[in-house]
Short mmCIF file of C-alpha atoms in Angstrom, two decimals:
data_model
loop_
_atom_site.label_atom_id
_atom_site.label_comp_id
_atom_site.label_asym_id
_atom_site.label_seq_id
_atom_site.Cartn_x
_atom_site.Cartn_y
_atom_site.Cartn_z
CA UNK A 1 -1.00 10.02 3.61
CA UNK A 2 -1.36 9.58 7.21
CA UNK A 3 1.64 9.97 9.64
CA UNK A 4 0.80 6.79 11.60
CA UNK A 5 1.60 3.27 10.46
CA UNK A 6 1.64 2.89 6.60
CA UNK A 7 -1.71 1.71 5.53
CA UNK A 8 -2.46 3.26 2.27
CA UNK A 9 -1.07 3.73 -1.11
CA UNK A 10 0.35 7.33 -1.52
CA UNK A 11 3.69 8.80 -0.60
CA UNK A 12 3.98 11.60 1.90
CA UNK A 13 3.78 15.19 0.30
CA UNK A 14 6.66 16.46 -1.72
CA UNK A 15 9.40 18.34 -0.14
CA UNK A 16 8.38 21.65 1.29
CA UNK A 17 6.79 23.64 -1.53
CA UNK A 18 6.68 27.31 -1.96
CA UNK A 19 2.96 27.43 -2.67
CA UNK A 20 0.13 24.93 -2.20
CA UNK A 21 -0.17 22.50 -5.02
CA UNK A 22 -3.44 21.94 -6.76
CA UNK A 23 -5.45 18.62 -5.82
CA UNK A 24 -4.03 15.60 -7.37
CA UNK A 25 -6.00 12.98 -9.06
CA UNK A 26 -5.60 10.40 -6.13
CA UNK A 27 -7.07 13.06 -3.89
CA UNK A 28 -10.40 13.24 -5.69
CA UNK A 29 -13.56 11.98 -3.88
CA UNK A 30 -15.15 8.75 -5.13
CA UNK A 31 -17.53 9.35 -8.02
CA UNK A 32 -20.59 7.15 -7.77
CA UNK A 33 -20.50 6.69 -11.59
CA UNK A 34 -19.29 3.12 -13.03
CA UNK A 35 -17.62 3.36 -16.36
CA UNK A 36 -16.01 1.05 -18.68
CA UNK A 37 -12.19 1.99 -18.73
CA UNK A 38 -10.92 -0.84 -21.02
CA UNK A 39 -12.72 -3.51 -22.89
CA UNK A 40 -14.71 -5.62 -20.52
CA UNK A 41 -13.20 -3.76 -17.37
CA UNK A 42 -15.55 -1.67 -15.21
CA UNK A 43 -14.01 1.03 -12.72
CA UNK A 44 -15.78 1.64 -9.70
CA UNK A 45 -14.44 4.19 -7.15
CA UNK A 46 -14.84 3.43 -3.56
CA UNK A 47 -14.55 6.09 -0.91
CA UNK A 48 -11.56 6.21 1.48
CA UNK A 49 -10.95 8.63 4.23
CA UNK A 50 -7.17 9.08 4.18
CA UNK A 51 -5.06 12.04 3.93
CA UNK A 52 -3.74 12.21 0.40
CA UNK A 53 -6.30 9.85 -0.86
CA UNK A 54 -10.06 10.30 -1.58
CA UNK A 55 -10.91 6.81 -3.44
CA UNK A 56 -9.57 3.48 -4.44
CA UNK A 57 -10.31 2.04 -7.77
CA UNK A 58 -12.13 -1.28 -7.59
CA UNK A 59 -12.11 -2.86 -11.11
CA UNK A 60 -14.85 -5.40 -12.17
CA UNK A 61 -13.91 -7.94 -14.74
CA UNK A 62 -17.05 -9.97 -16.14
CA UNK A 63 -17.16 -13.50 -17.34
CA UNK A 64 -19.74 -16.32 -17.81
CA UNK A 65 -19.47 -16.97 -13.98
CA UNK A 66 -19.98 -13.52 -12.72
CA UNK A 67 -17.30 -11.11 -11.68
CA UNK A 68 -13.81 -10.90 -10.52
CA UNK A 69 -12.96 -7.82 -8.44
CA UNK A 70 -9.68 -6.13 -8.21
CA UNK A 71 -8.86 -4.41 -4.85
CA UNK A 72 -12.41 -4.36 -3.20
CA UNK A 73 -11.66 -1.31 -0.87
CA UNK A 74 -11.24 -0.68 2.83
CA UNK A 75 -12.90 -3.00 5.42
CA UNK A 76 -16.13 -1.61 6.95
CA UNK A 77 -19.91 -1.71 6.23
CA UNK A 78 -19.68 1.74 4.51
CA UNK A 79 -17.20 0.62 2.05
CA UNK A 80 -19.10 -2.63 1.43
CA UNK A 81 -22.54 -0.70 0.94
CA UNK A 82 -20.61 1.51 -1.61
CA UNK A 83 -19.38 -1.59 -3.34
CA UNK A 84 -22.94 -3.27 -3.41
CA UNK A 85 -24.24 0.18 -4.74
CA UNK A 86 -21.77 0.24 -7.74
CA UNK A 87 -22.23 -3.53 -8.49
CA UNK A 88 -25.84 -2.75 -8.74
CA UNK A 89 -25.35 -0.15 -11.31
CA UNK A 90 -23.70 -2.74 -13.38
CA UNK A 91 -26.74 -4.86 -12.96
CA UNK A 92 -24.74 -7.20 -10.56
CA UNK A 93 -25.00 -8.45 -6.98
CA UNK A 94 -22.27 -9.30 -4.44
CA UNK A 95 -23.30 -12.89 -4.84
CA UNK A 96 -22.00 -12.76 -8.39
CA UNK A 97 -18.45 -12.08 -7.31
CA UNK A 98 -16.62 -15.46 -7.58
CA UNK A 99 -13.08 -14.04 -7.32
CA UNK A 100 -11.01 -11.18 -5.81
CA UNK A 101 -7.64 -10.11 -6.93
CA UNK A 102 -5.74 -8.16 -4.30
CA UNK A 103 -2.81 -6.17 -5.56
CA UNK A 104 -0.94 -5.84 -2.03
CA UNK A 105 -1.22 -6.09 1.66
CA UNK A 106 -2.69 -2.72 2.54
CA UNK A 107 -6.10 -2.44 3.93
CA UNK A 108 -7.57 -0.09 1.46
CA UNK A 109 -6.76 -2.84 -1.15
CA UNK A 110 -7.44 -6.08 0.81
CA UNK A 111 -10.13 -4.85 3.28
CA UNK A 112 -13.08 -6.13 1.55
CA UNK A 113 -11.65 -9.35 0.34
CA UNK A 114 -11.95 -11.43 3.41
CA UNK A 115 -15.63 -10.46 3.72
CA UNK A 116 -16.35 -11.50 0.20
CA UNK A 117 -14.40 -14.77 0.76
CA UNK A 118 -16.78 -15.45 4.13
CA UNK A 119 -19.93 -14.04 2.66
CA UNK A 120 -20.11 -15.52 -0.96
CA UNK A 121 -17.09 -17.91 -1.07
CA UNK A 122 -15.19 -15.95 -3.26
CA UNK A 123 -11.60 -16.92 -4.09
CA UNK A 124 -9.01 -14.51 -3.06
CA UNK A 125 -5.82 -14.26 -5.31
CA UNK A 126 -2.73 -12.67 -4.20
CA UNK A 127 1.20 -12.83 -4.48
CA UNK A 128 2.83 -15.77 -2.90
CA UNK A 129 4.16 -13.63 -0.09
CA UNK A 130 0.98 -11.87 0.79
CA UNK A 131 0.60 -11.50 4.44
CA UNK A 132 -0.67 -9.10 6.86
CA UNK A 133 0.14 -8.39 10.59
CA UNK A 134 -2.51 -10.83 11.60
CA UNK A 135 -1.03 -13.83 9.69
CA UNK A 136 0.92 -16.52 11.64
CA UNK A 137 4.40 -17.38 10.59
CA UNK A 138 5.24 -20.82 9.24
CA UNK A 139 6.46 -22.15 12.66
CA UNK A 140 2.85 -21.19 13.99
CA UNK A 141 4.29 -18.26 15.93
CA UNK A 142 3.10 -14.73 15.33
CA UNK A 143 5.31 -12.13 13.64
CA UNK A 144 4.91 -8.81 12.11
CA UNK A 145 5.08 -8.08 8.42
CA UNK A 146 7.79 -5.64 9.47
CA UNK A 147 10.70 -7.91 10.15
CA UNK A 148 12.47 -5.10 11.96
CA UNK A 149 10.27 -4.94 14.96
CA UNK A 150 9.74 -7.77 17.23
CA UNK A 151 6.24 -8.60 18.13
CA UNK A 152 7.09 -9.09 21.95
CA UNK A 153 7.83 -5.42 22.39
CA UNK A 154 5.80 -4.26 25.39
CA UNK A 155 2.54 -2.51 24.29
CA UNK A 156 3.60 -2.76 20.80
CA UNK A 157 1.32 -3.71 17.79
CA UNK A 158 0.73 -7.37 18.70
CA UNK A 159 -1.45 -9.05 16.13
CA UNK A 160 -3.06 -11.35 18.80
CA UNK A 161 -4.02 -8.33 21.08
CA UNK A 162 -5.28 -6.32 18.17
CA UNK A 163 -7.71 -9.19 17.13
CA UNK A 164 -8.90 -9.35 20.83
CA UNK A 165 -9.57 -5.52 20.98
CA UNK A 166 -11.83 -5.91 17.73
CA UNK A 167 -13.63 -9.01 18.48
CA UNK A 168 -13.99 -9.00 22.30
CA UNK A 169 -15.62 -6.45 24.68
CA UNK A 170 -12.52 -5.92 26.75
CA UNK A 171 -10.82 -2.61 27.77
CA UNK A 172 -8.64 -1.16 25.26
CA UNK A 173 -5.59 0.46 26.90
CA UNK A 174 -3.85 3.58 25.66
CA UNK A 175 -0.81 2.29 23.89
CA UNK A 176 2.31 4.36 22.97
CA UNK A 177 3.19 2.42 19.84
CA UNK A 178 6.33 0.44 18.93
CA UNK A 179 9.88 1.59 18.39
CA UNK A 180 11.14 1.86 14.77
CA UNK A 181 14.57 0.87 13.47
CA UNK A 182 15.62 4.64 13.36
CA UNK A 183 14.21 5.40 16.79
CA UNK A 184 10.90 7.04 16.22
CA UNK A 185 7.61 5.69 17.54
CA UNK A 186 5.07 4.18 15.14
CA UNK A 187 1.69 4.84 16.80
CA UNK A 188 -0.71 2.11 17.56
CA UNK A 189 -4.30 2.86 16.07
CA UNK A 190 -6.13 5.28 18.58
CA UNK A 191 -8.61 3.83 20.92
CA UNK A 192 -11.32 5.81 19.26
CA UNK A 193 -10.67 4.17 15.87
CA UNK A 194 -10.57 0.62 17.54
CA UNK A 195 -13.89 1.21 19.14
CA UNK A 196 -15.38 2.38 15.79
CA UNK A 197 -14.05 -0.81 14.20
CA UNK A 198 -15.38 -2.87 17.07
CA UNK A 199 -18.97 -1.65 16.17
CA UNK A 200 -18.62 -3.29 12.77
CA UNK A 201 -20.68 -6.59 12.09
CA UNK A 202 -18.72 -9.83 12.86
CA UNK A 203 -18.32 -10.96 9.42
CA UNK A 204 -16.74 -7.79 8.44
CA UNK A 205 -14.33 -7.98 11.46
CA UNK A 206 -13.26 -11.58 10.82
CA UNK A 207 -12.87 -10.84 7.15
CA UNK A 208 -10.41 -8.03 7.90
CA UNK A 209 -8.50 -10.12 10.29
CA UNK A 210 -8.29 -13.04 8.05
CA UNK A 211 -8.17 -12.09 4.45
CA UNK A 212 -6.21 -15.12 3.54
CA UNK A 213 -5.77 -15.89 -0.15
CA UNK A 214 -7.17 -19.19 -1.49
CA UNK A 215 -4.99 -18.92 -4.57
CA UNK A 216 -1.39 -17.60 -4.31
CA UNK A 217 0.59 -16.83 -7.39
CA UNK A 218 4.24 -15.91 -8.48
CA UNK A 219 6.05 -13.50 -10.74
CA UNK A 220 5.63 -14.54 -14.39
CA UNK A 221 2.69 -16.92 -13.71
CA UNK A 222 -0.16 -16.83 -15.99
CA UNK A 223 -3.70 -16.88 -14.56
CA UNK A 224 -6.99 -16.80 -16.27
CA UNK A 225 -9.39 -14.26 -15.07
CA UNK A 226 -12.54 -12.99 -16.81
CA UNK A 227 -11.98 -14.68 -20.09
CA UNK A 228 -8.35 -13.47 -20.23
CA UNK A 229 -4.85 -14.82 -19.55
CA UNK A 230 -3.06 -12.32 -17.32
CA UNK A 231 0.63 -12.29 -16.70
CA UNK A 232 1.54 -11.85 -13.01
CA UNK A 233 4.27 -9.06 -12.64
CA UNK A 234 5.74 -8.89 -9.13
CA UNK A 235 6.64 -5.31 -8.31
CA UNK A 236 8.09 -4.93 -4.76
CA UNK A 237 9.07 -1.69 -3.18
CA UNK A 238 5.80 -0.15 -2.13
CA UNK A 239 5.34 -3.62 -0.39
CA UNK A 240 7.13 -6.85 -0.65
CA UNK A 241 4.07 -8.71 -2.06
CA UNK A 242 2.83 -6.08 -4.56
CA UNK A 243 1.65 -7.58 -7.88
CA UNK A 244 0.40 -6.04 -11.20
CA UNK A 245 -1.50 -8.01 -13.82
CA UNK A 246 -0.90 -7.56 -17.62
CA UNK A 247 -3.21 -8.73 -20.33
CA UNK A 248 -0.87 -8.64 -23.47
CA UNK A 249 -3.79 -9.11 -25.87
CA UNK A 250 -5.79 -6.00 -24.94
CA UNK A 251 -2.60 -4.25 -23.53
CA UNK A 252 -4.20 -3.67 -20.11
CA UNK A 253 -2.03 -3.19 -17.04
CA UNK A 254 -3.67 -3.41 -13.76
CA UNK A 255 -0.92 -1.33 -11.93
CA UNK A 256 -2.16 -1.17 -8.29
CA UNK A 257 -0.13 1.31 -6.20
CA UNK A 258 3.11 0.52 -8.06
CA UNK A 259 2.63 3.29 -10.69
CA UNK A 260 0.12 6.12 -9.98
CA UNK A 261 -0.78 8.98 -12.30
CA UNK A 262 0.18 12.08 -10.26
CA UNK A 263 1.75 10.70 -6.88
CA UNK A 264 4.45 8.36 -6.32
CA UNK A 265 3.60 5.29 -3.78
CA UNK A 266 5.03 5.39 -0.42
CA UNK A 267 8.44 3.38 -0.25
CA UNK A 268 8.52 2.24 3.39
CA UNK A 269 11.74 1.50 5.21
CA UNK A 270 9.64 -1.02 7.12
CA UNK A 271 9.18 -3.49 4.16
CA UNK A 272 10.83 -6.81 4.20
CA UNK A 273 13.46 -6.03 1.63
CA UNK A 274 17.13 -4.94 2.40
CA UNK A 275 17.03 -2.03 0.07
CA UNK A 276 13.24 -1.30 -0.78
CA UNK A 277 13.94 1.69 -3.00
CA UNK A 278 16.31 -0.40 -5.05
CA UNK A 279 13.60 -3.00 -5.37
CA UNK A 280 11.09 -0.42 -6.48
CA UNK A 281 13.35 1.14 -9.09
CA UNK A 282 13.99 -2.39 -10.52
CA UNK A 283 10.17 -3.12 -10.71
CA UNK A 284 9.63 0.25 -12.33
CA UNK A 285 11.93 -0.89 -14.99
CA UNK A 286 10.22 -4.07 -15.29
CA UNK A 287 6.90 -2.59 -16.15
CA UNK A 288 8.45 -0.08 -18.44
CA UNK A 289 9.71 -2.99 -20.52
CA UNK A 290 6.18 -4.61 -20.95
CA UNK A 291 5.33 -4.30 -24.65
CA UNK A 292 1.94 -3.22 -25.98
CA UNK A 293 0.54 -1.57 -22.80
CA UNK A 294 -2.22 0.75 -23.97
CA UNK A 295 -4.39 0.96 -20.73
CA UNK A 296 -2.81 1.59 -17.31
CA UNK A 297 -5.50 1.20 -14.58
CA UNK A 298 -4.05 2.44 -11.38
CA UNK A 299 -5.60 1.97 -7.78
CA UNK A 300 -5.94 5.53 -7.33
CA UNK A 301 -6.49 8.30 -9.79
CA UNK A 302 -7.60 8.07 -13.41
CA UNK A 303 -6.36 5.68 -16.08
CA UNK A 304 -3.62 6.72 -18.39
CA UNK A 305 -1.53 5.27 -21.29
CA UNK A 306 2.16 5.82 -21.19
CA UNK A 307 3.49 3.60 -18.45
CA UNK A 308 7.17 3.91 -19.46
CA UNK A 309 7.07 7.75 -19.31
CA UNK A 310 5.27 7.76 -15.91
CA UNK A 311 7.69 5.24 -14.57
CA UNK A 312 10.39 7.55 -15.57
CA UNK A 313 8.95 10.50 -13.87
CA UNK A 314 8.62 8.55 -10.65
CA UNK A 315 12.25 7.52 -10.88
CA UNK A 316 13.28 11.11 -11.33
CA UNK A 317 11.26 12.10 -8.42
CA UNK A 318 13.03 9.69 -6.09
CA UNK A 319 16.46 10.51 -7.62
CA UNK A 320 15.91 14.20 -6.85
CA UNK A 321 14.89 13.26 -3.35
CA UNK A 322 17.98 11.14 -2.88
CA UNK A 323 20.14 14.22 -4.07
CA UNK A 324 18.30 16.63 -1.58
CA UNK A 325 18.81 14.12 1.16
CA UNK A 326 22.61 13.89 0.49
CA UNK A 327 22.78 17.70 0.41
CA UNK A 328 21.01 17.73 3.91
CA UNK A 329 23.38 15.16 5.43
CA UNK A 330 26.37 17.10 4.19
CA UNK A 331 24.87 20.21 5.64
CA UNK A 332 24.21 18.64 9.05
CA UNK A 333 27.54 16.63 9.20
CA UNK A 334 25.50 13.85 11.00
CA UNK A 335 21.93 13.76 11.50
CA UNK A 336 19.10 11.23 12.77
CA UNK A 337 16.30 10.13 10.64
CA UNK A 338 13.74 12.09 12.22
CA UNK A 339 15.63 15.45 11.89
CA UNK A 340 16.13 14.78 8.23
CA UNK A 341 12.51 13.81 7.65
CA UNK A 342 11.52 17.16 8.98
CA UNK A 343 13.65 19.06 6.46
CA UNK A 344 12.49 16.68 3.64
CA UNK A 345 8.92 17.01 4.14
CA UNK A 346 6.18 19.57 4.93
CA UNK A 347 5.29 19.88 8.55
CA UNK A 348 1.84 18.40 7.77
CA UNK A 349 3.35 15.16 6.79
CA UNK A 350 5.67 14.90 9.82
CA UNK A 351 5.48 11.57 11.60
CA UNK A 352 6.23 7.94 11.26
CA UNK A 353 5.40 7.69 7.49
CA UNK A 354 7.62 10.50 6.36
CA UNK A 355 10.54 9.12 8.82
CA UNK A 356 9.96 5.54 7.13
CA UNK A 357 10.22 7.04 3.72
CA UNK A 358 13.32 9.07 4.70
CA UNK A 359 14.99 5.93 6.09
CA UNK A 360 14.16 3.89 2.97
CA UNK A 361 16.07 6.61 1.09
CA UNK A 362 18.98 6.66 3.52
CA UNK A 363 19.29 2.93 3.47
CA UNK A 364 19.43 3.15 -0.43
CA UNK A 365 22.30 5.70 -0.16
CA UNK A 366 24.04 3.43 2.44
CA UNK A 367 23.57 0.33 0.27
CA UNK A 368 25.25 2.47 -2.60
CA UNK A 369 28.13 3.48 -0.30
CA UNK A 370 27.34 7.05 -0.24
CA UNK A 371 26.44 7.42 3.53
CA UNK A 372 27.34 5.57 6.64
CA UNK A 373 25.00 4.99 9.86
CA UNK A 374 25.57 4.31 13.56
CA UNK A 375 23.29 3.66 16.59
CA UNK A 376 23.58 6.19 19.21
CA UNK A 377 21.21 7.79 22.06
CA UNK A 378 18.46 5.39 20.90
CA UNK A 379 18.49 6.74 17.30
CA UNK A 380 19.98 5.86 13.94
CA UNK A 381 22.38 8.44 12.66
CA UNK A 382 23.79 9.11 9.12
CA UNK A 383 26.56 10.89 7.77
CA UNK A 384 28.42 11.07 4.40
CA UNK A 385 30.81 8.22 3.93
CA UNK A 386 34.27 9.10 4.12
#
């Protein structure tokens, strides 16, 4: 994971370990090999350079028209070249892609979708609520996907300015970031990163800035992709717009970042729900109750089979984190989110993402009536409820 603004699928590191853990599946570098992981489903690992993640799984579903791709990787020419190379191994071309399904609104998942829409006219399928920070609101104003932070904040992550920095040859100022609901700072992408992105070709940049779905679907809706009927399963928590797809005939669950094999997805305090951890718990139960799942195909890591057991493990991890956080709050008497995040996570994970997950857990405890909060000195403080 990265400590700047949440952009990928993994959670920050576990609470401070006594010894270093072995590399997790999700951290493995992308293999160039293309494999069939379920009947008619090819797995293509695309490289990503994010702490905690080494690849994203792009799945290719073939039919008489060509291919549907699931989560076509990060934006950028390097990722697109890797996608072209993997498709060639399967005897296909980018021009054979007619549909893209995006599990959720993080750039390692939607990043290539907009370019495919612009380059080959592919449909982009996503949840009804899919939106990125570049999307205008219904009233034609601009708002962030994070409803807690106003777009008008000085020097904040203004979507219009971000687009200008990528598309126009203008000076990029040093920007301090934006203030979070708990009082920490969420950094703006560094100038060096924006300059690197500015060097992309125009089609890549425009695709990243406008990956608008052409088909939006809802929970429990049935969609036909690649000769199959898939059930859309809305699974909020990691993001508010996260969707899994389930094929009940073959027992295939495309689980995105909702259920990963060896790490838990980041649960952000900045998503649009009132209690994002509660939403995530409910969604874990939802996929656990799907009957006949035989192939779980995650967005990171290797395929596995027992979604119910894995969902229980993930729930247990978060319950342990909640208990630890309660103990820390009692120990401090009262503490701010940043202080608690430093005790909950290893120093290498300190920053806005660890703070965001700590905030999400504290808000869950507050909604359960176990802690109370107050604003003071520009920070949000928590204490055990009396």
